[in-house]
Structure formats: C-alpha cells, structure tokens
Coordinates of C-alpha atoms in Angstrom, one line a residue:
X43 CA 0.0 0.0 0.0
X44 CA 1.0 3.5 -0.6
X45 CA 1.1 6.1 2.3
X46 CA 1.0 9.0 -0.1
X47 CA -1.6 8.0 -2.5
X48 CA -3.8 11.2 -3.2
X49 CA -7.6 11.4 -3.6
X50 CA -8.2 12.6 -7.2
X51 CA -10.1 15.9 -7.5
X52 CA -12.5 14.3 -9.9
X53 CA -13.5 11.7 -7.3
X54 CA -13.8 14.6 -4.6
X55 CA -16.1 16.6 -7.0
X56 CA -18.2 13.6 -7.9
X57 CA -18.6 12.8 -4.1
X58 CA -19.7 16.5 -3.5
X59 CA -22.3 16.2 -6.3
X60 CA -23.8 13.0 -5.1
X61 CA -27.5 13.6 -4.2
X62 CA -28.4 10.0 -3.0
X63 CA -29.8 9.4 0.5
X64 CA -26.4 8.3 1.7
X65 CA -25.0 11.8 1.6
X66 CA -25.5 14.9 3.8
X67 CA -28.5 17.2 3.2
X68 CA -27.6 20.5 1.4
X69 CA -29.3 23.2 3.5
X70 CA -26.8 26.0 4.2
X71 CA -26.6 29.3 2.2
X72 CA -24.0 32.1 2.6
X73 CA -25.9 33.7 5.4
X74 CA -26.1 30.4 7.4
X75 CA -22.4 29.8 6.7
X76 CA -21.5 33.2 8.0
X77 CA -23.6 32.7 11.1
X78 CA -21.9 29.3 11.6
X79 CA -18.5 31.1 11.6
X80 CA -19.4 33.8 13.9
X81 CA -21.1 31.2 16.2
X82 CA -17.7 29.3 16.3
X83 CA -15.6 32.4 16.8
X84 CA -17.3 34.6 19.3
X85 CA -17.3 33.0 22.6
X86 CA -16.4 34.1 26.1
X87 CA -12.8 34.7 25.1
X88 CA -13.7 38.1 23.8
X89 CA -15.1 39.1 27.3
X90 CA -12.2 37.5 29.4
X91 CA -9.1 37.5 27.3
X92 CA -9.2 41.1 26.1
X93 CA -8.8 42.8 29.6
X94 CA -6.0 40.7 30.6
X95 CA -4.0 41.2 27.4
X96 CA -4.5 44.9 27.7
X97 CA -3.5 45.1 31.3
X98 CA -0.5 42.8 31.0
X99 CA 0.9 43.2 27.5
X100 CA -0.4 45.8 25.2
X101 CA -2.4 48.6 27.0
X102 CA -4.9 50.5 24.9
X103 CA -2.9 49.2 21.8
X104 CA -4.7 45.9 22.3
X105 CA -6.7 47.0 19.3
X106 CA -3.5 46.8 17.2
X107 CA -3.1 43.3 18.6
X108 CA -6.5 42.3 17.4
X109 CA -5.5 43.5 14.0
X110 CA -2.1 41.5 13.9
X111 CA -4.0 38.3 15.1
X112 CA -6.7 38.9 12.5
X113 CA -3.9 39.1 9.7
X114 CA -2.5 35.8 10.9
X115 CA -6.0 34.3 10.6
X116 CA -6.7 36.0 7.3
X117 CA -3.7 34.2 5.7
X118 CA -4.9 30.9 6.7
X119 CA -8.6 31.9 5.9
X120 CA -7.7 32.9 2.3
X121 CA -6.2 29.4 1.9
X122 CA -9.1 27.7 3.4
X123 CA -11.4 29.7 1.0
X124 CA -9.7 28.5 -2.0
X125 CA -9.8 24.8 -1.0
X126 CA -13.4 25.1 0.2
X127 CA -14.5 26.6 -3.2
X128 CA -12.7 24.0 -5.2
X129 CA -13.3 20.9 -3.0
X130 CA -16.6 21.3 -1.4
X131 CA -16.6 18.1 0.5
X132 CA -17.1 17.7 4.3
X133 CA -13.8 17.2 6.2
X134 CA -12.1 20.5 6.1
X135 CA -8.2 20.3 6.3
X136 CA -8.3 16.5 6.3
X137 CA -9.9 16.3 2.8
X138 CA -7.7 19.1 1.5
X139 CA -4.6 17.3 2.7
X140 CA -5.8 14.1 1.1
X141 CA -6.0 15.7 -2.2
X142 CA -2.6 17.5 -2.0
X143 CA -0.3 15.8 0.2
X144 CA -1.5 12.1 0.4
X145 CA -3.2 9.7 2.8
X146 CA -0.5 9.7 5.5
X147 CA -0.6 13.4 6.0
X148 CA -4.3 13.5 5.7
X149 CA -4.6 10.9 8.6
X150 CA -2.2 13.1 10.7
X151 CA -4.3 16.2 10.1
X152 CA -7.6 14.4 10.5
X153 CA -6.5 12.9 13.9
X154 CA -5.1 16.3 14.9
X155 CA -8.5 17.9 14.3
X156 CA -9.9 16.0 17.2
X157 CA -8.0 18.2 19.4
X158 CA -9.6 21.2 18.0
X159 CA -13.1 20.1 17.8
X160 CA -13.9 17.2 20.2
X161 CA -11.5 18.1 22.9
X162 CA -12.3 21.8 22.4
X163 CA -16.0 21.2 22.7
X164 CA -15.2 19.4 26.1
X165 CA -13.1 22.3 27.3
X166 CA -15.8 24.9 26.4
X167 CA -18.6 22.9 27.9
X168 CA -16.7 23.0 31.3
X169 CA -16.5 26.7 31.0
X170 CA -20.2 26.9 30.1
X171 CA -20.9 25.1 33.3
X172 CA -19.0 27.6 35.3
X173 CA -20.8 30.6 33.8
X174 CA -24.2 28.8 34.2
X175 CA -23.4 28.5 38.0
X176 CA -22.5 32.2 38.2
X177 CA -25.8 33.1 36.3
X178 CA -27.9 31.1 38.7
X179 CA -26.2 32.6 41.7
X180 CA -27.7 36.0 40.6
X181 CA -31.1 34.5 41.3
X182 CA -29.9 33.0 44.6
X183 CA -29.8 29.5 43.1
X184 CA -26.7 27.6 44.2
X185 CA -25.8 24.3 42.6
X186 CA -23.9 21.9 44.9
X187 CA -20.2 21.7 44.1
X188 CA -20.3 17.9 43.8
X189 CA -22.6 18.2 40.7
X190 CA -21.0 21.3 39.0
X191 CA -17.4 20.4 38.9
X192 CA -15.2 17.3 38.1
X193 CA -13.4 15.1 40.6
X194 CA -10.1 16.9 39.9
X195 CA -11.5 20.3 40.8
X196 CA -13.2 19.1 44.2
X197 CA -16.5 17.7 42.9
X198 CA -17.7 14.5 41.5
X199 CA -19.3 15.2 38.1
X200 CA -19.9 18.2 36.1
X201 CA -23.6 17.8 35.4
X202 CA -24.2 21.1 33.5
X203 CA -21.3 20.5 31.2
X204 CA -22.8 17.1 30.2
X205 CA -26.1 18.7 29.8
X206 CA -25.1 21.3 27.2
X207 CA -23.0 18.6 25.3
X208 CA -26.1 16.2 25.1
X209 CA -28.5 19.1 24.1
X210 CA -26.2 20.3 21.3
X211 CA -25.6 16.8 20.1
X212 CA -29.3 15.9 19.9
X213 CA -29.9 19.0 18.0
X214 CA -27.2 18.1 15.5
X215 CA -28.8 14.6 15.1
X216 CA -32.1 16.2 14.3
X217 CA -30.6 18.0 11.3
X218 CA -28.2 20.7 10.1
X219 CA -30.9 23.1 9.0
X220 CA -32.4 23.1 12.4
X221 CA -29.0 23.4 14.0
X222 CA -28.2 26.4 11.7
X223 CA -31.4 28.0 12.7
X224 CA -30.8 27.6 16.5
X225 CA -27.2 28.8 16.0
X226 CA -28.4 31.9 14.0
X227 CA -30.7 32.8 16.9
X228 CA -27.8 32.5 19.4
X229 CA -25.5 34.4 17.1
X230 CA -28.0 37.3 16.9
X231 CA -28.3 37.4 20.8
X232 CA -24.5 37.5 21.5
X233 CA -23.8 39.9 18.7
X234 CA -26.6 42.1 20.0
X235 CA -25.0 42.2 23.5
X236 CA -21.6 43.0 22.0
X237 CA -23.2 45.9 20.0
X238 CA -25.1 47.2 23.1
X239 CA -21.8 47.2 25.1
X240 CA -20.2 49.1 22.3
X241 CA -23.1 51.6 21.7
X242 CA -23.7 52.3 25.4
X243 CA -20.0 52.5 26.3
X244 CA -18.9 54.8 23.4
X245 CA -20.3 58.0 25.1
X246 CA -18.2 57.3 28.4
X247 CA -14.9 57.0 26.6
X248 CA -12.3 59.3 28.1
X249 CA -9.4 60.1 25.7
X250 CA -7.1 60.4 28.6
X251 CA -7.3 56.6 29.0
X252 CA -5.6 56.1 25.6
X253 CA -2.4 58.2 26.7
X254 CA -0.1 56.7 26.1
X255 CA -1.7 54.5 23.5
X256 CA 1.4 52.2 23.4
X257 CA 2.8 52.2 27.0
X258 CA 6.6 52.1 27.3
X259 CA 8.2 48.7 27.5
X260 CA 9.1 47.9 31.2
X261 CA 12.5 46.2 30.0
X262 CA 10.9 42.9 29.9
X263 CA 10.0 41.2 26.5
X264 CA 6.2 41.2 26.1
X265 CA 5.5 43.8 28.7
X266 CA 4.2 46.7 26.7
X267 CA 5.9 48.4 23.8
X268 CA 6.2 46.7 20.4
X269 CA 6.8 43.3 22.0
X270 CA 3.8 43.6 24.3
X271 CA 1.6 44.2 21.1
X272 CA 2.9 41.1 19.6
X273 CA 2.6 39.0 22.8
X274 CA -0.9 40.2 23.2
X275 CA -1.7 39.2 19.6
X276 CA -0.5 35.6 20.3
X277 CA -2.9 35.6 23.2
X278 CA -6.0 37.1 21.6
X279 CA -5.2 35.0 18.5
X280 CA -7.2 32.1 20.1
X281 CA -10.3 34.3 20.4
X282 CA -10.5 33.7 16.5
X283 CA -10.3 30.0 16.6
X284 CA -13.3 28.6 14.9
X285 CA -13.7 30.1 11.4
X286 CA -12.2 27.1 9.8
X287 CA -15.1 25.1 11.1
X288 CA -17.3 26.5 8.3
X289 CA -15.2 24.4 5.9
X290 CA -16.4 21.2 7.6
X291 CA -19.9 22.0 6.3
X292 CA -19.0 22.4 2.7
X293 CA -20.9 19.3 1.7
X294 CA -24.1 20.7 3.3
X295 CA -23.8 24.1 1.4
X296 CA -26.2 24.8 -1.3
X297 CA -23.8 26.5 -3.5
X298 CA -20.4 25.8 -1.9
X299 CA -18.2 27.3 -4.8
X300 CA -19.7 30.7 -4.2
X301 CA -20.9 30.6 -0.6
X302 CA -17.9 28.9 1.2
X303 CA -15.4 31.8 0.8
X304 CA -18.2 34.2 1.9
X305 CA -18.7 32.1 4.9
X306 CA -15.1 31.8 6.0
X307 CA -13.9 35.3 5.1
X308 CA -17.2 37.1 6.0
X309 CA -17.4 35.6 9.5
X310 CA -13.7 36.4 10.1
X311 CA -14.2 40.1 8.8
X312 CA -17.3 40.6 11.0
X313 CA -15.8 39.3 14.1
X314 CA -12.5 41.3 13.6
X315 CA -14.4 44.5 13.5
X316 CA -16.5 43.7 16.5
X317 CA -13.3 42.7 18.5
X318 CA -11.6 45.9 17.6
X319 CA -14.6 48.1 18.7
X320 CA -15.1 46.1 21.8
X321 CA -11.5 46.5 22.9
X322 CA -11.5 50.3 22.1
X323 CA -14.5 50.8 24.2
X324 CA -13.1 48.6 27.1
X325 CA -9.8 50.6 27.2
X326 CA -11.5 53.9 26.7
X327 CA -14.0 53.8 29.5
X328 CA -11.3 53.1 32.1
X329 CA -7.5 52.8 32.2
X330 CA -6.0 49.5 31.1
X331 CA -4.4 49.2 34.5
X332 CA -7.8 48.6 36.1
X333 CA -8.0 45.2 34.5
X334 CA -5.0 43.8 36.4
X335 CA -5.8 40.7 38.3
X336 CA -9.1 40.2 36.8
X337 CA -10.3 37.0 35.1
X338 CA -13.6 35.5 33.9
X339 CA -16.1 38.3 33.0
X340 CA -14.4 40.6 35.5
X341 CA -12.6 42.8 33.0
X342 CA -16.0 43.5 31.3
X343 CA -17.6 44.1 34.7
X344 CA -14.9 46.7 35.5
X345 CA -15.6 48.5 32.3
X346 CA -19.3 48.6 32.9
X347 CA -18.8 50.0 36.4
X348 CA -17.1 52.9 34.8
X349 CA -20.0 53.6 32.5
X350 CA -21.7 56.2 34.8
X351 CA -21.3 59.6 36.4
X352 CA -19.2 60.5 39.4
X353 CA -20.7 62.0 42.4
X354 CA -19.3 64.7 44.6
X355 CA -16.9 62.2 46.3
X356 CA -15.6 61.0 42.9
X357 CA -17.3 57.7 43.1
X358 CA -18.7 56.5 39.8
X359 CA -22.2 55.0 39.9
X360 CA -22.8 52.8 36.9
X361 CA -25.8 53.6 34.7
X362 CA -26.2 50.0 33.3
X363 CA -25.7 47.6 36.2
X364 CA -28.0 45.1 34.4
X365 CA -25.5 44.8 31.6
X366 CA -23.3 42.5 33.5
X367 CA -26.1 39.8 33.7
X368 CA -26.7 40.4 30.0
X369 CA -22.9 39.7 29.3
X370 CA -23.2 36.4 31.2
X371 CA -26.2 35.5 29.1
X372 CA -24.2 36.4 25.9
X373 CA -21.3 34.1 27.2
X374 CA -23.7 31.3 27.8
X375 CA -25.2 31.7 24.4
X376 CA -21.7 32.1 22.8
X377 CA -20.4 28.9 24.4
X378 CA -23.4 27.0 23.3
X379 CA -22.9 28.0 19.7
X380 CA -19.1 27.1 19.9
X381 CA -20.0 23.6 21.3
X382 CA -22.5 23.2 18.6
X383 CA -20.2 24.0 15.8
X384 CA -17.3 22.1 17.2
X385 CA -19.3 19.0 17.6
X386 CA -20.6 19.4 14.1
X387 CA -17.0 19.9 12.7
X388 CA -15.7 16.8 14.4
X389 CA -18.5 14.6 13.1
X390 CA -18.0 15.8 9.6
X391 CA -14.2 15.2 9.6
X392 CA -14.8 11.6 10.9
X393 CA -17.6 11.2 8.4
X394 CA -15.0 11.9 5.5
X395 CA -12.4 9.7 7.1
X396 CA -14.9 6.8 7.5
X397 CA -16.0 7.1 3.8
X398 CA -12.4 6.7 2.8
X399 CA -12.1 3.6 5.0
X400 CA -9.7 5.0 7.4
X401 CA -12.2 4.8 10.3
X402 CA -15.0 2.2 10.9
X403 CA -18.2 2.6 8.9
X404 CA -20.3 3.7 11.8
X405 CA -18.8 7.2 11.5
X406 CA -20.3 7.7 8.0
X407 CA -23.7 6.1 8.5
X408 CA -26.3 8.7 7.6
X409 CA -29.8 8.7 9.3
X410 CA -32.4 7.8 6.7
X411 CA -34.8 10.7 7.8
X412 CA -32.6 13.4 9.1
X413 CA -29.6 12.7 6.7
X414 CA -27.1 13.5 9.4
X415 CA -24.2 11.3 10.7
X416 CA -26.4 10.5 13.7
X417 CA -24.4 7.5 14.9
X418 CA -21.2 9.6 14.8
X419 CA -23.0 12.5 16.6
X420 CA -24.1 10.0 19.3
X421 CA -20.6 8.4 19.8
X422 CA -19.0 11.9 20.1
X423 CA -21.8 13.0 22.5
X424 CA -20.7 10.1 24.8
X425 CA -17.0 10.7 24.4
X426 CA -17.2 14.5 24.9
X427 CA -19.7 14.1 27.8
X428 CA -17.3 11.8 29.7
X429 CA -14.5 14.2 29.0
X430 CA -16.6 17.3 30.2
X431 CA -17.8 15.3 33.3
X432 CA -14.6 14.3 34.8
X433 CA -11.5 16.0 33.1
X434 CA -10.4 19.5 34.2
X435 CA -10.4 22.2 31.5
X436 CA -6.9 23.4 32.1
X437 CA -5.4 20.1 30.9
X438 CA -6.8 20.4 27.4
X439 CA -7.4 24.0 26.8
X440 CA -4.1 24.7 25.1
X441 CA -4.2 21.5 23.2
X442 CA -7.2 22.9 21.2
X443 CA -5.0 25.8 20.3
X444 CA -1.9 23.8 19.1
X445 CA -4.1 21.4 17.2
X446 CA -5.8 24.4 15.4
X447 CA -2.5 26.1 14.5
X448 CA -1.1 22.8 13.1
X449 CA -4.2 22.4 10.9
X450 CA -3.7 26.0 9.7
X451 CA 0.0 25.2 8.8
X452 CA -1.0 22.1 6.6
X453 CA -3.8 24.0 4.8
X454 CA -1.3 26.9 3.8
X455 CA 1.2 24.2 2.6
X456 CA -1.5 22.3 0.6
X457 CA -2.5 25.5 -1.3
X458 CA 1.0 25.8 -2.6
X459 CA 1.3 22.0 -3.4
X460 CA -2.0 22.1 -5.3
X461 CA -1.0 25.2 -7.2
X462 CA 2.0 23.4 -8.5
X463 CA 0.4 19.9 -9.1
X464 CA -3.0 21.0 -10.4
X465 CA -2.4 24.6 -11.9
X466 CA -5.3 24.3 -14.2
X467 CA -7.9 22.9 -11.8
X468 CA -11.1 25.1 -11.7
X469 CA -11.1 27.5 -8.8
X470 CA -14.1 29.6 -7.8
X471 CA -11.8 31.5 -5.5
X472 CA -8.1 32.0 -5.7
X473 CA -5.8 32.8 -2.8
X474 CA -3.9 36.0 -3.8
X475 CA -0.2 36.4 -3.9
X476 CA 0.7 32.7 -3.7
X477 CA 3.2 31.7 -2.4
X478 CA 3.5 34.9 -0.2
X479 CA 0.2 34.6 1.6
X480 CA 0.5 30.8 2.4
X481 CA 4.2 31.5 3.6
X482 CA 3.0 34.2 5.9
X483 CA 0.3 32.0 7.3
X484 CA 2.8 29.2 8.0
X485 CA 5.3 31.7 9.7
X486 CA 2.5 33.2 11.8
X487 CA 1.1 29.9 13.0
X488 CA 4.6 28.5 13.8
X489 CA 5.4 31.7 15.8
X490 CA 2.1 31.1 17.9
X491 CA 3.0 27.4 18.4
X492 CA 6.6 28.1 19.6
X493 CA 5.2 30.2 22.5
X494 CA 2.8 27.5 23.8
X495 CA 4.0 25.7 27.0
X496 CA 6.1 22.5 26.6
X497 CA 3.7 20.3 28.3
X498 CA 1.2 21.2 25.5
X499 CA 3.8 20.0 23.1
X500 CA 4.3 16.6 25.1
X501 CA 0.5 16.0 25.0
X502 CA 0.4 16.7 21.3
X503 CA 3.2 14.4 20.6
X504 CA 1.6 11.7 22.6
X505 CA -1.7 12.2 20.9
X506 CA -0.2 12.1 17.4
X507 CA 1.6 8.8 18.4
X508 CA -1.8 7.2 19.4
X509 CA -3.1 8.3 16.1
X510 CA -0.1 6.4 14.5
X511 CA -1.3 3.3 16.4
X512 CA -4.8 3.6 15.2
X513 CA -3.6 4.2 11.5
X514 CA -1.3 1.2 11.7
X515 CA -3.8 -1.3 13.1
X516 CA -6.9 -0.2 11.1
X517 CA -6.5 2.7 8.6
X518 CA -3.6 1.1 6.6
X519 CA -5.5 -2.1 6.3
X520 CA -8.9 -0.7 5.2
X521 CA -8.1 2.3 3.2
X522 CA -10.2 2.2 -0.1
X523 CA -7.4 3.9 -2.1
X524 CA -4.2 2.2 -0.9
X525 CA -5.2 -1.2 0.7
X526 CA -4.7 -3.0 -2.6
X527 CA -1.2 -1.8 -3.2
X528 CA 1.3 -4.3 -1.9
X529 CA 4.3 -3.2 -3.8
X530 CA 5.3 -0.4 -1.5
X531 CA 4.6 -2.1 1.8
X532 CA 8.2 -2.2 2.7
X533 CA 8.8 1.4 1.9
X534 CA 5.7 2.3 3.9
X535 CA 6.9 0.4 6.9
X536 CA 10.2 2.3 6.8
X537 CA 8.5 5.6 6.6
X538 CA 6.2 4.8 9.5
X539 CA 9.0 3.3 11.5
X540 CA 11.4 6.2 10.9
X541 CA 8.7 8.8 11.5
X542 CA 7.6 7.0 14.6
X543 CA 11.1 6.8 16.0
X544 CA 11.6 10.5 15.2
X545 CA 8.5 11.3 17.3
X546 CA 9.8 9.1 20.1
X547 CA 13.1 11.0 20.3
X548 CA 11.2 14.4 20.1
X549 CA 8.9 13.3 22.9
X550 CA 12.0 12.4 25.1
X551 CA 13.8 15.6 24.4
X552 CA 10.8 17.8 25.1
X553 CA 10.0 15.9 28.3
X554 CA 13.6 16.4 29.5
X555 CA 13.5 20.0 28.6
X556 CA 10.1 20.4 30.4
X557 CA 11.2 18.6 33.3
X558 CA 14.4 20.7 33.6
X559 CA 12.7 24.2 33.5
X560 CA 9.8 23.3 35.8
X561 CA 9.8 24.9 39.2
X562 CA 11.9 22.5 41.4
X563 CA 9.3 23.0 44.2
X564 CA 6.5 21.7 42.0
X565 CA 8.0 19.4 39.4
X566 CA 5.6 17.7 37.1
X567 CA 7.1 14.2 37.6
X568 CA 4.0 12.4 36.6
X569 CA 3.9 13.7 33.1
X570 CA 7.7 13.3 32.7
X571 CA 7.8 9.6 33.7
X572 CA 4.6 8.9 31.7
X573 CA 6.3 10.4 28.6
X574 CA 9.4 8.5 29.0
X575 CA 7.5 5.1 29.5
X576 CA 5.3 5.9 26.5
X577 CA 8.3 6.7 24.4
X578 CA 10.1 3.5 25.4
X579 CA 7.2 1.2 24.4
X580 CA 6.7 2.9 21.2
X581 CA 10.4 2.7 20.4
X582 CA 10.1 -1.0 20.5
X583 CA 7.0 -1.0 18.4
X584 CA 8.3 1.2 15.7
X585 CA 11.7 -0.5 15.7
X586 CA 9.7 -3.8 14.8
X587 CA 7.9 -2.1 12.1
X588 CA 11.4 -1.2 10.5
X589 CA 12.3 -4.9 10.5
X590 CA 9.3 -5.8 8.4
X591 CA 9.5 -6.1 4.6

C-alpha cells in the first residue's frame, strides 16, 4: 500500500455532487455559513481575554493586537477559502490534505483535528458550566459543588457540562438546517449584546485613558511596547479560533463554490470589526491598569462599572448595572454555539475519514430521515460528555490551540502544493499572492505554536503517536485507495518506522527540557515519567515496524 496516495479531484467533486440518500443534506446558504462561523468564533474569550491582554501586555494598543492576530487568521482563511470553493466536501483540512499531500498526511491532520473540535467542545462545555453557576447565583440558586465540577476540581461530576453537550448533540442529530437555525438565533443574541456594550459605552470613553496608546516597555519582553503588542496578539489569536469550522460544512452548502469563501472570510471580517470596537471601548471607559488581576467576566464588569457619572466624592455610579447579567447570558449563548459548531465539525471530519475507509463505517452512516451522521454524533456525545464530566479544562485548553495552528499550517502548505500539481484545476476563489500569503500564514502559526507551553507539546506528540497506532492497526488495512497496493509495503513500513522513532526522540527531548525548566518545588514528575515510558514502549513498536518487509 502507498502512504502518499492522493484522492483525485475528480472523485472528490463527484462525491460532492452525489444527491443520493447516503450523503449529507444541502441546506446552508451564505448567510447560514457566515452565522456558523460567527457562532464558532465569538465565545467568552472576547469578554475575558481582552482585559488581561490589555492590562499585562499591550495597554490600549490591544486594538492593534487584534489587527495583527486577524492578519494571521486572514492568511490561513484565504487558503481555506480556495480549498473550500474547489473541493466542497465535508472534512475540512483532512480532505484538503488528502487531495494535495496524500493519505498519510491526511490521516495526521484528521487525527489532529480531534484536538480542535472534540477536545475543544469538552473544554468549552466545562467553562459553560462555570458561567451557568455564576448566572444562577444571581437568582440565589446555588448548585452543589459535587454536581457542578469534576473530581479533579473538588467535585464528583460536572452535570451542567454534560447537559449542554447532550443538548447540542441531539440538535445536530435532528438536522443541520435546524442546528443552523438555532445557531443563527444564538449568534443574533450574542452579537446584539456586544453591540449594546459598544453603543452604550462609546459615550463614556475618556481619551485620557488612551494616553499613552502604546505604553513604554518595562524592560521585559512582552510587557508593553512593540513586543507587548505582539505577545498580546499571540494571546488574543485564540479568540479567533473557529472560522475554519465553516469548511467542515462544505458538503451541506447549497452553492459551496460561491458561498464557502463568503462564509469563511465574511465571519472572520465581521468578528474582527466587533473585536476591535469592543477592545476600543473597554480601554476607553477606564484605564487599562484597572483590568490587572481580573479574570472570567471581571474585565468587562470593571468597564461597565465605569459607565456612569461620578458623584461629589468622585465615586462612579454605573448607569447600566444590568449589563453584567446580559454579558453572562451572551457568554452562555456564545459557548453554546461554539460547542454546537465544534461537535458538528468533528462529526464531519470523521464522516469523511470513514467514507475513505480509514475509520469504521459507523462514523459515516447517515440517518435515513434526518440525513445527518447520527451515529457519529451520538458516539461523540458520549465521548465529549465523559471528558466534560470528569476531566479538568486546564489540561486540554491549550491542546485545542496547538491542534488548530497545526491544521492551519498544513492547509497553507496544501495550497502551494495544489497550485504546483493542479495548476489548471477550476477555482471559484483563488488565494491572492501565492506563495507569499501561504508562507506568511505558516510563519504566523509557527510563531504562535513556539510560544505555547512545553507540556502542551508533550501532549500533542503523545496524541499523534496514538493516532499512528490507530492508523497502523486499522487505517492502513482498510483504506479504499491504498489497501490494494502491496508493492510499496516495505517502503511504507520504513516511513512509518522512522517517522515514529523521530517522534519518540522528540517526545523524550521535550519531556527532559520540560522537566528541567519546571519549578523545582513543584515538578511535573507524573507527566515526565509517563512520557518516557510511553516513548520507550513505542520505540520497540516502531523498531519492529522497520524490520518488516
């Protein structure tokens, strides 16, 4: 079998045009796709990340940071738009990689997307639970700790997190059109709250709070000045994660060649404008130093408390105290739509991988009435619910980010490869200035990945090695495109063996570096020894693979 067999464009286009009852129902127009993108992008990150990044890194120039982060997303978004318009098939970066770089790379990115979508949905659901508890406390309703937090955080099971995952999963099983309708309502609600904050807060802006607009660097890299703006851009970049989920719905778009670029780039543009205006108001109504030490929705609460008139003693009385509760409602709505879109994205990626034979058929079974991958939705409902119920969000939050950035890099590479290998293929949308735009996208995403913690890299490598195991035991044997090719088996074994051993070495190196730089009073010995044992076991497995012919 050949590891780098590519899925022909003609076959992908034929799959997209299949109208049989075994394919996904086409229900989404440009407006629905834009709403889908906004639903995935705008979450509580806007309300919590902005204040901290302004206070500690960029000051009022946080608005510039949002522009820089948006440019990084734009580079990847332009590449996504070209692929989505010419390969309108469910699967996002997995499908694009299969058509450009071959099955082995496609498997890697498909497995990696689990980090972005399934693990991300679990993480967001845990945060949704926290905000629900805060919202109910405003009505003097107090959920017991044991049923609102997982065992690692002092409770027993996170029931609210399980509830929202089950609810969104059942909605997805019912149908994409119904899911898109609910998502559109949620998007309208949270965008309305953001606009109300901007509109009401604008008249309370004090221009003195913008002076200096770019605070002088403290002498430490990343604390104000130019380096602070860039560091803040790396932080707020993750508030943009989600626009790529639009591409997973390509096979359910009515006119994907026209509407997919609108959905991807339109949602990114709208969110960028809202982010910049929101940050401008936040840092205008009060000094950026007011946000120090705040988390959750507290930065927004601080801004709202300064939207009022001062009395004779200089104490400000807020004119809109109800706005804080409205912000929590927007956060709950925002998280709900993020979970909805992430669960949808994950099921569509595995739907495509299953149709290619790389995963069991259950993931591509389509419900005869709803024409959704209902069994896949149900399985992910169970998996994500268990994750949300018992695993702390802090362990996997950054894994979502590193998985997303890795996906962005492969899509940018894929555009350049396809331009060389298929220069005459029809493209309804073309990424401008190739290879400059893809190269800038790769550089930006690599820059972001480098600044992520080392323990996140350890978990990424371990996850990818688990993916290798699944591919070796199932995907290689059942692939529809490469399973009949026996001439290149020896070469494939060598590639997998050497690649696996390279990951073993990389895992060991990162584990030792991470162990060495950890605080000696609080060493993460558990992760260190787990990584070493995991690496040793897989060194034997991959070594045996090299000896096979």
